[in-house]
PDB file of C-alpha atoms and ligand atoms in Angstrom:
ATOM      1  CA  UNK A   1       0.000   0.000   0.000  1.00  0.00           C
ATOM      2  CA  UNK A   2       1.232   3.478  -0.820  1.00  0.00           C
ATOM      3  CA  UNK A   3       1.476   5.827   2.133  1.00  0.00           C
ATOM      4  CA  UNK A   4       0.225   9.375   1.545  1.00  0.00           C
ATOM      5  CA  UNK A   5       2.923  11.976   1.717  1.00  0.00           C
ATOM      6  CA  UNK A   6       2.026  14.602   4.308  1.00  0.00           C
ATOM      7  CA  UNK A   7       4.794  17.193   4.073  1.00  0.00           C
ATOM      8  CA  UNK A   8       8.010  16.960   2.145  1.00  0.00           C
ATOM      9  CA  UNK A   9      11.212  18.284   3.649  1.00  0.00           C
ATOM     10  CA  UNK A  10      13.283  17.508   0.588  1.00  0.00           C
ATOM     11  CA  UNK A  11      12.248  16.846  -3.009  1.00  0.00           C
ATOM     12  CA  UNK A  12      13.686  13.883  -4.867  1.00  0.00           C
ATOM     13  CA  UNK A  13      13.608  13.861  -8.655  1.00  0.00           C
ATOM     14  CA  UNK A  14      14.307  10.801 -10.769  1.00  0.00           C
ATOM     15  CA  UNK A  15      14.964  11.018 -14.513  1.00  0.00           C
ATOM     16  CA  UNK A  16      14.171   7.549 -15.779  1.00  0.00           C
ATOM     17  CA  UNK A  17      15.557   7.270 -19.282  1.00  0.00           C
ATOM     18  CA  UNK A  18      16.245   4.455 -21.702  1.00  0.00           C
ATOM     19  CA  UNK A  19      19.983   4.333 -20.991  1.00  0.00           C
ATOM     20  CA  UNK A  20      20.438   6.031 -17.605  1.00  0.00           C
ATOM     21  CA  UNK A  21      18.555   6.758 -14.416  1.00  0.00           C
ATOM     22  CA  UNK A  22      19.517   9.968 -12.661  1.00  0.00           C
ATOM     23  CA  UNK A  23      18.483  10.952  -9.151  1.00  0.00           C
ATOM     24  CA  UNK A  24      18.641  14.334  -7.452  1.00  0.00           C
ATOM     25  CA  UNK A  25      17.685  15.737  -4.068  1.00  0.00           C
ATOM     26  CA  UNK A  26      16.664  19.389  -3.855  1.00  0.00           C
ATOM     27  CA  UNK A  27      16.253  21.437  -0.709  1.00  0.00           C
ATOM     28  CA  UNK A  28      13.029  23.366  -0.331  1.00  0.00           C
ATOM     29  CA  UNK A  29      14.859  26.325  -1.904  1.00  0.00           C
ATOM     30  CA  UNK A  30      15.953  24.333  -4.938  1.00  0.00           C
ATOM     31  CA  UNK A  31      19.580  23.782  -3.967  1.00  0.00           C
ATOM     32  CA  UNK A  32      21.024  20.491  -5.164  1.00  0.00           C
ATOM     33  CA  UNK A  33      21.877  18.344  -2.143  1.00  0.00           C
ATOM     34  CA  UNK A  34      22.790  15.117  -3.912  1.00  0.00           C
ATOM     35  CA  UNK A  35      23.006  13.709  -7.406  1.00  0.00           C
ATOM     36  CA  UNK A  36      23.725  10.269  -8.779  1.00  0.00           C
ATOM     37  CA  UNK A  37      23.503   8.585 -12.162  1.00  0.00           C
ATOM     38  CA  UNK A  38      23.219   4.830 -12.829  1.00  0.00           C
ATOM     39  CA  UNK A  39      22.682   2.706 -15.942  1.00  0.00           C
ATOM     40  CA  UNK A  40      19.120   1.622 -16.741  1.00  0.00           C
ATOM     41  CA  UNK A  41      18.686  -2.178 -16.541  1.00  0.00           C
ATOM     42  CA  UNK A  42      17.976  -3.102 -20.149  1.00  0.00           C
ATOM     43  CA  UNK A  43      14.746  -4.922 -20.992  1.00  0.00           C
ATOM     44  CA  UNK A  44      14.148  -5.759 -17.318  1.00  0.00           C
ATOM     45  CA  UNK A  45      10.998  -4.128 -15.919  1.00  0.00           C
ATOM     46  CA  UNK A  46      11.376  -5.501 -12.387  1.00  0.00           C
ATOM     47  CA  UNK A  47      15.050  -4.515 -12.473  1.00  0.00           C
ATOM     48  CA  UNK A  48      14.087  -0.931 -13.365  1.00  0.00           C
ATOM     49  CA  UNK A  49      11.609  -0.741 -10.451  1.00  0.00           C
ATOM     50  CA  UNK A  50      14.259  -2.039  -8.065  1.00  0.00           C
ATOM     51  CA  UNK A  51      16.936   0.304  -9.427  1.00  0.00           C
ATOM     52  CA  UNK A  52      14.663   3.331  -8.877  1.00  0.00           C
ATOM     53  CA  UNK A  53      13.727   2.190  -5.357  1.00  0.00           C
ATOM     54  CA  UNK A  54      17.388   1.559  -4.465  1.00  0.00           C
ATOM     55  CA  UNK A  55      18.355   4.985  -5.805  1.00  0.00           C
ATOM     56  CA  UNK A  56      15.696   6.678  -3.642  1.00  0.00           C
ATOM     57  CA  UNK A  57      16.947   4.730  -0.596  1.00  0.00           C
ATOM     58  CA  UNK A  58      20.517   5.781  -1.344  1.00  0.00           C
ATOM     59  CA  UNK A  59      19.565   9.455  -1.795  1.00  0.00           C
ATOM     60  CA  UNK A  60      17.612   9.510   1.471  1.00  0.00           C
ATOM     61  CA  UNK A  61      20.453   7.805   3.335  1.00  0.00           C
ATOM     62  CA  UNK A  62      22.908  10.368   1.972  1.00  0.00           C
ATOM     63  CA  UNK A  63      20.894  13.459   2.860  1.00  0.00           C
ATOM     64  CA  UNK A  64      19.490  11.950   6.054  1.00  0.00           C
ATOM     65  CA  UNK A  65      15.845  12.778   5.299  1.00  0.00           C
ATOM     66  CA  UNK A  66      12.825  11.310   3.569  1.00  0.00           C
ATOM     67  CA  UNK A  67      11.523  13.207   0.584  1.00  0.00           C
ATOM     68  CA  UNK A  68       8.748  13.466  -1.950  1.00  0.00           C
ATOM     69  CA  UNK A  69       9.470  11.598  -5.189  1.00  0.00           C
ATOM     70  CA  UNK A  70       8.731  12.814  -8.701  1.00  0.00           C
ATOM     71  CA  UNK A  71       9.664  10.867 -11.808  1.00  0.00           C
ATOM     72  CA  UNK A  72      10.442  12.147 -15.289  1.00  0.00           C
ATOM     73  CA  UNK A  73      10.186   9.557 -18.024  1.00  0.00           C
ATOM     74  CA  UNK A  74       9.353   9.540 -21.731  1.00  0.00           C
ATOM     75  CA  UNK A  75       5.899   8.252 -22.551  1.00  0.00           C
ATOM     76  CA  UNK A  76       2.667   8.791 -20.656  1.00  0.00           C
ATOM     77  CA  UNK A  77       0.191   6.866 -18.573  1.00  0.00           C
ATOM     78  CA  UNK A  78      -2.997   6.244 -20.497  1.00  0.00           C
ATOM     79  CA  UNK A  79      -5.832   8.158 -18.779  1.00  0.00           C
ATOM     80  CA  UNK A  80      -8.062   5.193 -19.662  1.00  0.00           C
ATOM     81  CA  UNK A  81      -6.026   2.282 -18.329  1.00  0.00           C
ATOM     82  CA  UNK A  82      -3.311   3.952 -16.229  1.00  0.00           C
ATOM     83  CA  UNK A  83      -0.806   1.808 -18.137  1.00  0.00           C
ATOM     84  CA  UNK A  84       2.382   3.252 -19.663  1.00  0.00           C
ATOM     85  CA  UNK A  85       2.412   3.957 -23.403  1.00  0.00           C
ATOM     86  CA  UNK A  86       4.939   5.426 -25.872  1.00  0.00           C
ATOM     87  CA  UNK A  87       7.974   4.842 -23.621  1.00  0.00           C
ATOM     88  CA  UNK A  88      11.290   4.237 -25.355  1.00  0.00           C
ATOM     89  CA  UNK A  89      12.076   1.768 -22.561  1.00  0.00           C
ATOM     90  CA  UNK A  90       9.672  -0.579 -24.283  1.00  0.00           C
ATOM     91  CA  UNK A  91       9.579  -3.063 -21.391  1.00  0.00           C
ATOM     92  CA  UNK A  92       7.644  -0.410 -19.430  1.00  0.00           C
ATOM     93  CA  UNK A  93       4.886  -0.087 -22.043  1.00  0.00           C
ATOM     94  CA  UNK A  94       1.620  -1.692 -20.999  1.00  0.00           C
ATOM     95  CA  UNK A  95       2.720  -1.820 -17.352  1.00  0.00           C
ATOM     96  CA  UNK A  96       1.096  -0.034 -14.369  1.00  0.00           C
ATOM     97  CA  UNK A  97       4.315   1.903 -13.826  1.00  0.00           C
ATOM     98  CA  UNK A  98       2.881   4.434 -11.371  1.00  0.00           C
ATOM     99  CA  UNK A  99       1.276   1.782  -9.127  1.00  0.00           C
ATOM    100  CA  UNK A 100       4.328  -0.470  -9.251  1.00  0.00           C
ATOM    101  CA  UNK A 101       6.741   2.375  -8.426  1.00  0.00           C
ATOM    102  CA  UNK A 102       4.486   3.534  -5.575  1.00  0.00           C
ATOM    103  CA  UNK A 103       4.601   0.012  -4.153  1.00  0.00           C
ATOM    104  CA  UNK A 104       8.371  -0.243  -4.680  1.00  0.00           C
ATOM    105  CA  UNK A 105       9.079   3.134  -3.033  1.00  0.00           C
ATOM    106  CA  UNK A 106       6.227   2.790  -0.529  1.00  0.00           C
ATOM    107  CA  UNK A 107       4.617   6.211  -0.977  1.00  0.00           C
ATOM    108  CA  UNK A 108       2.626   8.320  -3.420  1.00  0.00           C
ATOM    109  CA  UNK A 109       4.734   9.527  -6.327  1.00  0.00           C
ATOM    110  CA  UNK A 110       4.112  11.738  -9.343  1.00  0.00           C
ATOM    111  CA  UNK A 111       5.154  10.989 -12.913  1.00  0.00           C
ATOM    112  CA  UNK A 112       5.404  13.261 -15.927  1.00  0.00           C
ATOM    113  CA  UNK A 113       7.118  13.134 -19.306  1.00  0.00           C
ATOM    114  CA  UNK A 114      10.460  14.724 -20.158  1.00  0.00           C
ATOM    115  CA  UNK A 115       8.978  17.728 -21.991  1.00  0.00           C
ATOM    116  CA  UNK A 116       6.678  18.572 -19.071  1.00  0.00           C
ATOM    117  CA  UNK A 117       9.508  18.201 -16.544  1.00  0.00           C
ATOM    118  CA  UNK A 118      11.776  20.401 -18.659  1.00  0.00           C
ATOM    119  CA  UNK A 119       9.179  23.182 -18.767  1.00  0.00           C
ATOM    120  CA  UNK A 120       8.314  22.819 -15.066  1.00  0.00           C
ATOM    121  CA  UNK A 121      11.983  23.121 -14.126  1.00  0.00           C
ATOM    122  CA  UNK A 122      12.457  26.244 -16.209  1.00  0.00           C
ATOM    123  CA  UNK A 123       9.153  27.751 -15.023  1.00  0.00           C
ATOM    124  CA  UNK A 124       9.921  27.096 -11.345  1.00  0.00           C
ATOM    125  CA  UNK A 125      13.435  28.456 -10.909  1.00  0.00           C
ATOM    126  CA  UNK A 126      14.830  28.842 -14.407  1.00  0.00           C
ATOM    127  CA  UNK A 127      14.181  31.027 -17.443  1.00  0.00           C
ATOM    128  CA  UNK A 128      10.493  31.465 -16.508  1.00  0.00           C
ATOM    129  CA  UNK A 129      10.745  31.933 -12.769  1.00  0.00           C
ATOM    130  CA  UNK A 130       9.229  35.435 -12.879  1.00  0.00           C
ATOM    131  CA  UNK A 131       6.399  34.820 -15.360  1.00  0.00           C
ATOM    132  CA  UNK A 132       3.070  33.002 -15.387  1.00  0.00           C
ATOM    133  CA  UNK A 133       2.732  31.057 -18.643  1.00  0.00           C
ATOM    134  CA  UNK A 134       5.629  29.094 -20.126  1.00  0.00           C
ATOM    135  CA  UNK A 135       5.633  27.011 -23.296  1.00  0.00           C
ATOM    136  CA  UNK A 136       8.679  24.776 -23.543  1.00  0.00           C
ATOM    137  CA  UNK A 137       9.887  22.891 -26.593  1.00  0.00           C
ATOM    138  CA  UNK A 138      12.359  20.021 -26.503  1.00  0.00           C
ATOM    139  CA  UNK A 139      13.900  19.203 -29.842  1.00  0.00           C
ATOM    140  CA  UNK A 140      16.070  16.164 -30.395  1.00  0.00           C
ATOM    141  CA  UNK A 141      15.191  13.095 -32.414  1.00  0.00           C
ATOM    142  CA  UNK A 142      11.583  14.225 -31.894  1.00  0.00           C
ATOM    143  CA  UNK A 143       9.793  17.482 -31.141  1.00  0.00           C
ATOM    144  CA  UNK A 144       8.055  17.535 -27.758  1.00  0.00           C
ATOM    145  CA  UNK A 145       6.537  20.380 -25.825  1.00  0.00           C
ATOM    146  CA  UNK A 146       4.752  21.196 -22.599  1.00  0.00           C
ATOM    147  CA  UNK A 147       2.832  23.990 -20.903  1.00  0.00           C
ATOM    148  CA  UNK A 148       3.243  25.281 -17.354  1.00  0.00           C
ATOM    149  CA  UNK A 149       0.909  27.912 -15.900  1.00  0.00           C
ATOM    150  CA  UNK A 150       1.619  29.401 -12.464  1.00  0.00           C
ATOM    151  CA  UNK A 151       4.239  26.692 -11.808  1.00  0.00           C
ATOM    152  CA  UNK A 152       1.789  23.862 -12.570  1.00  0.00           C
ATOM    153  CA  UNK A 153       2.018  21.482 -15.518  1.00  0.00           C
ATOM    154  CA  UNK A 154      -1.093  21.534 -17.689  1.00  0.00           C
ATOM    155  CA  UNK A 155      -1.671  17.840 -18.339  1.00  0.00           C
ATOM    156  CA  UNK A 156      -4.934  17.992 -20.254  1.00  0.00           C
ATOM    157  CA  UNK A 157      -7.955  15.734 -20.629  1.00  0.00           C
ATOM    158  CA  UNK A 158      -6.025  13.316 -22.848  1.00  0.00           C
ATOM    159  CA  UNK A 159      -2.579  13.901 -21.298  1.00  0.00           C
ATOM    160  CA  UNK A 160      -1.329  15.530 -24.505  1.00  0.00           C
ATOM    161  CA  UNK A 161      -1.400  19.253 -23.637  1.00  0.00           C
ATOM    162  CA  UNK A 162       1.315  21.098 -25.533  1.00  0.00           C
ATOM    163  CA  UNK A 163       2.112  18.256 -27.921  1.00  0.00           C
ATOM    164  CA  UNK A 164       2.005  20.261 -31.110  1.00  0.00           C
ATOM    165  CA  UNK A 165       4.792  18.336 -32.874  1.00  0.00           C
ATOM    166  CA  UNK A 166       2.233  16.264 -34.773  1.00  0.00           C
ATOM    167  CA  UNK A 167       0.215  19.228 -35.970  1.00  0.00           C
ATOM    168  CA  UNK A 168       0.961  20.101 -39.598  1.00  0.00           C
ATOM    169  CA  UNK A 169       3.544  22.764 -40.456  1.00  0.00           C
ATOM    170  CA  UNK A 170       1.482  26.004 -40.676  1.00  0.00           C
ATOM    171  CA  UNK A 171       1.349  28.276 -43.743  1.00  0.00           C
ATOM    172  CA  UNK A 172       3.182  25.738 -45.919  1.00  0.00           C
ATOM    173  CA  UNK A 173       4.604  26.725 -49.288  1.00  0.00           C
ATOM    174  CA  UNK A 174       3.935  24.572 -52.338  1.00  0.00           C
ATOM    175  CA  UNK A 175       7.463  23.197 -51.926  1.00  0.00           C
ATOM    176  CA  UNK A 176       6.605  22.031 -48.403  1.00  0.00           C
ATOM    177  CA  UNK A 177       3.540  20.041 -49.411  1.00  0.00           C
ATOM    178  CA  UNK A 178       2.601  17.299 -48.745  1.00  0.00           C
ATOM    179  CA  UNK A 179       5.659  17.213 -46.459  1.00  0.00           C
ATOM    180  CA  UNK A 180       7.737  14.283 -45.253  1.00  0.00           C
ATOM    181  CA  UNK A 181       6.056  11.162 -43.960  1.00  0.00           C
ATOM    182  CA  UNK A 182       5.869  10.988 -40.185  1.00  0.00           C
ATOM    183  CA  UNK A 183       5.908   7.800 -38.097  1.00  0.00           C
ATOM    184  CA  UNK A 184       2.472   8.830 -36.742  1.00  0.00           C
ATOM    185  CA  UNK A 185       0.987   8.090 -40.166  1.00  0.00           C
ATOM    186  CA  UNK A 186       0.502  11.686 -41.352  1.00  0.00           C
ATOM    187  CA  UNK A 187       2.586  13.906 -43.645  1.00  0.00           C
ATOM    188  CA  UNK A 188       4.239  17.226 -42.932  1.00  0.00           C
ATOM    189  CA  UNK A 189       4.041  17.143 -39.117  1.00  0.00           C
ATOM    190  CA  UNK A 190       5.966  19.961 -37.404  1.00  0.00           C
ATOM    191  CA  UNK A 191       8.246  17.266 -35.957  1.00  0.00           C
ATOM    192  CA  UNK A 192       9.314  16.136 -39.421  1.00  0.00           C
ATOM    193  CA  UNK A 193      10.633  19.674 -40.083  1.00  0.00           C
ATOM    194  CA  UNK A 194      11.918  20.836 -36.693  1.00  0.00           C
ATOM    195  CA  UNK A 195      13.468  17.670 -35.209  1.00  0.00           C
ATOM    196  CA  UNK A 196      17.200  16.938 -35.529  1.00  0.00           C
ATOM    197  CA  UNK A 197      16.575  14.386 -38.315  1.00  0.00           C
ATOM    198  CA  UNK A 198      14.244  16.960 -39.943  1.00  0.00           C
ATOM    199  CA  UNK A 199      16.903  19.633 -40.399  1.00  0.00           C
ATOM    200  CA  UNK A 200      19.427  17.022 -41.577  1.00  0.00           C
ATOM    201  CA  UNK A 201      16.970  15.759 -44.198  1.00  0.00           C
ATOM    202  CA  UNK A 202      16.126  19.277 -45.372  1.00  0.00           C
ATOM    203  CA  UNK A 203      19.819  20.140 -45.793  1.00  0.00           C
ATOM    204  CA  UNK A 204      20.426  16.903 -47.686  1.00  0.00           C
ATOM    205  CA  UNK A 205      17.477  17.581 -49.985  1.00  0.00           C
ATOM    206  CA  UNK A 206      18.819  21.013 -50.973  1.00  0.00           C
ATOM    207  CA  UNK A 207      22.548  20.249 -51.026  1.00  0.00           C
ATOM    208  CA  UNK A 208      22.830  16.504 -51.545  1.00  0.00           C
ATOM    209  CA  UNK A 209      25.068  16.266 -48.468  1.00  0.00           C
ATOM    210  CA  UNK A 210      24.323  14.366 -45.259  1.00  0.00           C
ATOM    211  CA  UNK A 211      25.580  16.446 -42.316  1.00  0.00           C
ATOM    212  CA  UNK A 212      24.474  15.911 -38.710  1.00  0.00           C
ATOM    213  CA  UNK A 213      22.562  18.698 -36.955  1.00  0.00           C
ATOM    214  CA  UNK A 214      25.353  19.675 -34.572  1.00  0.00           C
ATOM    215  CA  UNK A 215      27.858  20.046 -37.423  1.00  0.00           C
ATOM    216  CA  UNK A 216      25.308  22.039 -39.430  1.00  0.00           C
ATOM    217  CA  UNK A 217      24.949  24.468 -36.524  1.00  0.00           C
ATOM    218  CA  UNK A 218      28.741  24.852 -36.322  1.00  0.00           C
ATOM    219  CA  UNK A 219      29.033  25.387 -40.065  1.00  0.00           C
ATOM    220  CA  UNK A 220      26.320  28.048 -40.007  1.00  0.00           C
ATOM    221  CA  UNK A 221      28.098  29.780 -37.123  1.00  0.00           C
ATOM    222  CA  UNK A 222      31.324  29.943 -39.108  1.00  0.00           C
ATOM    223  CA  UNK A 223      29.697  31.331 -42.242  1.00  0.00           C
ATOM    224  CA  UNK A 224      29.051  28.273 -44.440  1.00  0.00           C
ATOM    225  CA  UNK A 225      26.507  29.589 -46.979  1.00  0.00           C
ATOM    226  CA  UNK A 226      24.642  26.309 -47.479  1.00  0.00           C
ATOM    227  CA  UNK A 227      24.309  25.699 -43.738  1.00  0.00           C
ATOM    228  CA  UNK A 228      23.133  29.296 -43.225  1.00  0.00           C
ATOM    229  CA  UNK A 229      20.436  28.834 -45.875  1.00  0.00           C
ATOM    230  CA  UNK A 230      19.323  25.633 -44.161  1.00  0.00           C
ATOM    231  CA  UNK A 231      19.032  27.466 -40.845  1.00  0.00           C
ATOM    232  CA  UNK A 232      17.124  30.305 -42.502  1.00  0.00           C
ATOM    233  CA  UNK A 233      14.541  27.798 -43.774  1.00  0.00           C
ATOM    234  CA  UNK A 234      14.524  26.154 -40.337  1.00  0.00           C
ATOM    235  CA  UNK A 235      13.995  29.464 -38.520  1.00  0.00           C
ATOM    236  CA  UNK A 236      11.119  30.384 -40.792  1.00  0.00           C
ATOM    237  CA  UNK A 237       9.431  27.036 -40.103  1.00  0.00           C
ATOM    238  CA  UNK A 238      10.021  27.342 -36.372  1.00  0.00           C
ATOM    239  CA  UNK A 239       8.586  30.882 -36.408  1.00  0.00           C
ATOM    240  CA  UNK A 240       5.432  29.720 -38.188  1.00  0.00           C
ATOM    241  CA  UNK A 241       5.061  26.737 -35.846  1.00  0.00           C
ATOM    242  CA  UNK A 242       5.471  28.856 -32.710  1.00  0.00           C
ATOM    243  CA  UNK A 243       3.173  31.590 -34.072  1.00  0.00           C
ATOM    244  CA  UNK A 244       0.368  29.005 -33.953  1.00  0.00           C
ATOM    245  CA  UNK A 245       1.150  28.368 -30.296  1.00  0.00           C
ATOM    246  CA  UNK A 246       1.246  32.085 -29.501  1.00  0.00           C
ATOM    247  CA  UNK A 247      -2.105  32.669 -31.221  1.00  0.00           C
ATOM    248  CA  UNK A 248      -3.688  29.984 -29.024  1.00  0.00           C
ATOM    249  CA  UNK A 249      -1.864  30.086 -25.679  1.00  0.00           C
ATOM    250  CA  UNK A 250      -0.187  33.531 -25.769  1.00  0.00           C
ATOM    251  CA  UNK A 251       2.550  32.488 -23.316  1.00  0.00           C
ATOM    252  CA  UNK A 252       4.878  34.965 -21.593  1.00  0.00           C
ATOM    253  CA  UNK A 253       7.925  33.083 -22.790  1.00  0.00           C
ATOM    254  CA  UNK A 254       8.901  30.110 -24.923  1.00  0.00           C
ATOM    255  CA  UNK A 255      11.951  28.112 -23.799  1.00  0.00           C
ATOM    256  CA  UNK A 256      13.947  25.937 -26.171  1.00  0.00           C
ATOM    257  CA  UNK A 257      15.500  22.736 -24.848  1.00  0.00           C
ATOM    258  CA  UNK A 258      17.433  19.802 -26.241  1.00  0.00           C
ATOM    259  CA  UNK A 259      20.372  20.264 -28.620  1.00  0.00           C
ATOM    260  CA  UNK A 260      18.691  23.070 -30.549  1.00  0.00           C
ATOM    261  CA  UNK A 261      18.478  25.129 -27.340  1.00  0.00           C
ATOM    262  CA  UNK A 262      22.227  25.782 -27.740  1.00  0.00           C
ATOM    263  CA  UNK A 263      21.906  27.337 -31.210  1.00  0.00           C
ATOM    264  CA  UNK A 264      22.192  31.033 -30.354  1.00  0.00           C
ATOM    265  CA  UNK A 265      21.046  32.466 -33.690  1.00  0.00           C
ATOM    266  CA  UNK A 266      17.501  31.112 -33.182  1.00  0.00           C
ATOM    267  CA  UNK A 267      16.799  33.456 -30.258  1.00  0.00           C
ATOM    268  CA  UNK A 268      17.129  36.511 -32.453  1.00  0.00           C
ATOM    269  CA  UNK A 269      16.065  35.233 -35.842  1.00  0.00           C
ATOM    270  CA  UNK A 270      12.890  33.314 -34.976  1.00  0.00           C
ATOM    271  CA  UNK A 271      11.113  36.198 -33.147  1.00  0.00           C
ATOM    272  CA  UNK A 272      12.103  38.517 -36.018  1.00  0.00           C
ATOM    273  CA  UNK A 273      10.019  36.321 -38.339  1.00  0.00           C
ATOM    274  CA  UNK A 274       7.088  35.277 -36.132  1.00  0.00           C
ATOM    275  CA  UNK A 275       5.559  38.797 -35.869  1.00  0.00           C
ATOM    276  CA  UNK A 276       4.092  38.533 -39.370  1.00  0.00           C
ATOM    277  CA  UNK A 277       2.158  35.369 -38.420  1.00  0.00           C
ATOM    278  CA  UNK A 278       0.864  36.442 -34.988  1.00  0.00           C
ATOM    279  CA  UNK A 279      -2.574  38.039 -34.797  1.00  0.00           C
ATOM    280  CA  UNK A 280      -1.506  41.074 -32.799  1.00  0.00           C
ATOM    281  CA  UNK A 281      -0.021  44.510 -33.471  1.00  0.00           C
ATOM    282  CA  UNK A 282       2.483  44.042 -30.630  1.00  0.00           C
ATOM    283  CA  UNK A 283       4.289  40.823 -29.780  1.00  0.00           C
ATOM    284  CA  UNK A 284       5.975  40.792 -26.375  1.00  0.00           C
ATOM    285  CA  UNK A 285       6.528  37.019 -26.237  1.00  0.00           C
ATOM    286  CA  UNK A 286      10.168  36.119 -25.653  1.00  0.00           C
ATOM    287  CA  UNK A 287      12.092  33.138 -26.961  1.00  0.00           C
ATOM    288  CA  UNK A 288      14.559  32.258 -24.208  1.00  0.00           C
ATOM    289  CA  UNK A 289      17.467  29.897 -23.542  1.00  0.00           C
ATOM    290  CA  UNK A 290      17.008  27.386 -20.719  1.00  0.00           C
ATOM    291  CA  UNK A 291      18.882  28.020 -17.473  1.00  0.00           C
ATOM    292  CA  UNK A 292      19.227  24.443 -16.258  1.00  0.00           C
ATOM    293  CA  UNK A 293      20.225  22.741 -19.514  1.00  0.00           C
ATOM    294  CA  UNK A 294      20.568  18.979 -19.192  1.00  0.00           C
ATOM    295  CA  UNK A 295      19.478  19.074 -15.540  1.00  0.00           C
ATOM    296  CA  UNK A 296      15.970  20.229 -16.350  1.00  0.00           C
ATOM    297  CA  UNK A 297      14.411  16.763 -16.557  1.00  0.00           C
ATOM    298  CA  UNK A 298      15.570  15.634 -13.162  1.00  0.00           C
ATOM    299  CA  UNK A 299      14.972  19.034 -11.515  1.00  0.00           C
ATOM    300  CA  UNK A 300      11.463  19.249 -13.020  1.00  0.00           C
ATOM    301  CA  UNK A 301      10.711  15.760 -11.665  1.00  0.00           C
ATOM    302  CA  UNK A 302      11.587  16.972  -8.166  1.00  0.00           C
ATOM    303  CA  UNK A 303       9.358  20.044  -8.647  1.00  0.00           C
ATOM    304  CA  UNK A 304       6.333  17.862  -9.480  1.00  0.00           C
ATOM    305  CA  UNK A 305       5.688  18.140  -5.712  1.00  0.00           C
ATOM    306  CA  UNK A 306       5.148  21.703  -4.557  1.00  0.00           C
TER     307      UNK A 306
HETATM  308 ZN1   ZN B 401       3.432  13.045 -36.931  1.00  0.00          ZN
END
């Protein structure tokens, strides 16, 4: 039986990924008290549960206090069945991960996906600490996003709030139609254009050269004309995609996470383009770099309890 948490003295965050599990303990003021990273047991569901429980025990022994536990993991619990779906640790799919972890750790826990934890971390004591509404985008092999309002994650009726990566690219040109095939079964999803593989494919299409996203960013920085043109197309698509979000949610800030969050030119160039697509005479929305970088998942997990 899970025991209800009455009052947390410390907050423990666990980032449960496909290759590593990271644990952190935060003080009530957000200071990091302890941090540890272990490898994820591969293909072993019971092993994963035990590894998480052991990590929590180790953290609590080290800091000398019990804490609340929040977990950041890709995928989501189905609102219908409460079973995990869409996790890249496929052995967790179809399992009652929340119930099993609550039993293993012997208390109530909270779970959210990596995009939501990223945005919560930045909204709590990062780039959005002084504002109300934060939209956060994580771009890597996919394009995820989440919404935090007044330091609370908006989950939504279907647990998909903020997931605009599988909406179609807005205001497409003839050249952009029907758009690349997406694994979700549709064509021209925002993810197919804005993800890491998306920019690589677009560059290859125009220049017949396969160059990874990180190298493309470096080349653009050092004045390579072809890479600059690729980023100009990318920035225009990102501006259109985020203009849709601004027209609906009108957030105070948008934070960019994942590898693309390090590409400095986006923070100036994207807002310079999005004005023409936003239904307002003034646009005060800011596109901002994350403060916590790679730590946002595990910090956001800890902040799931407030
Ligand atoms: Zn799609």
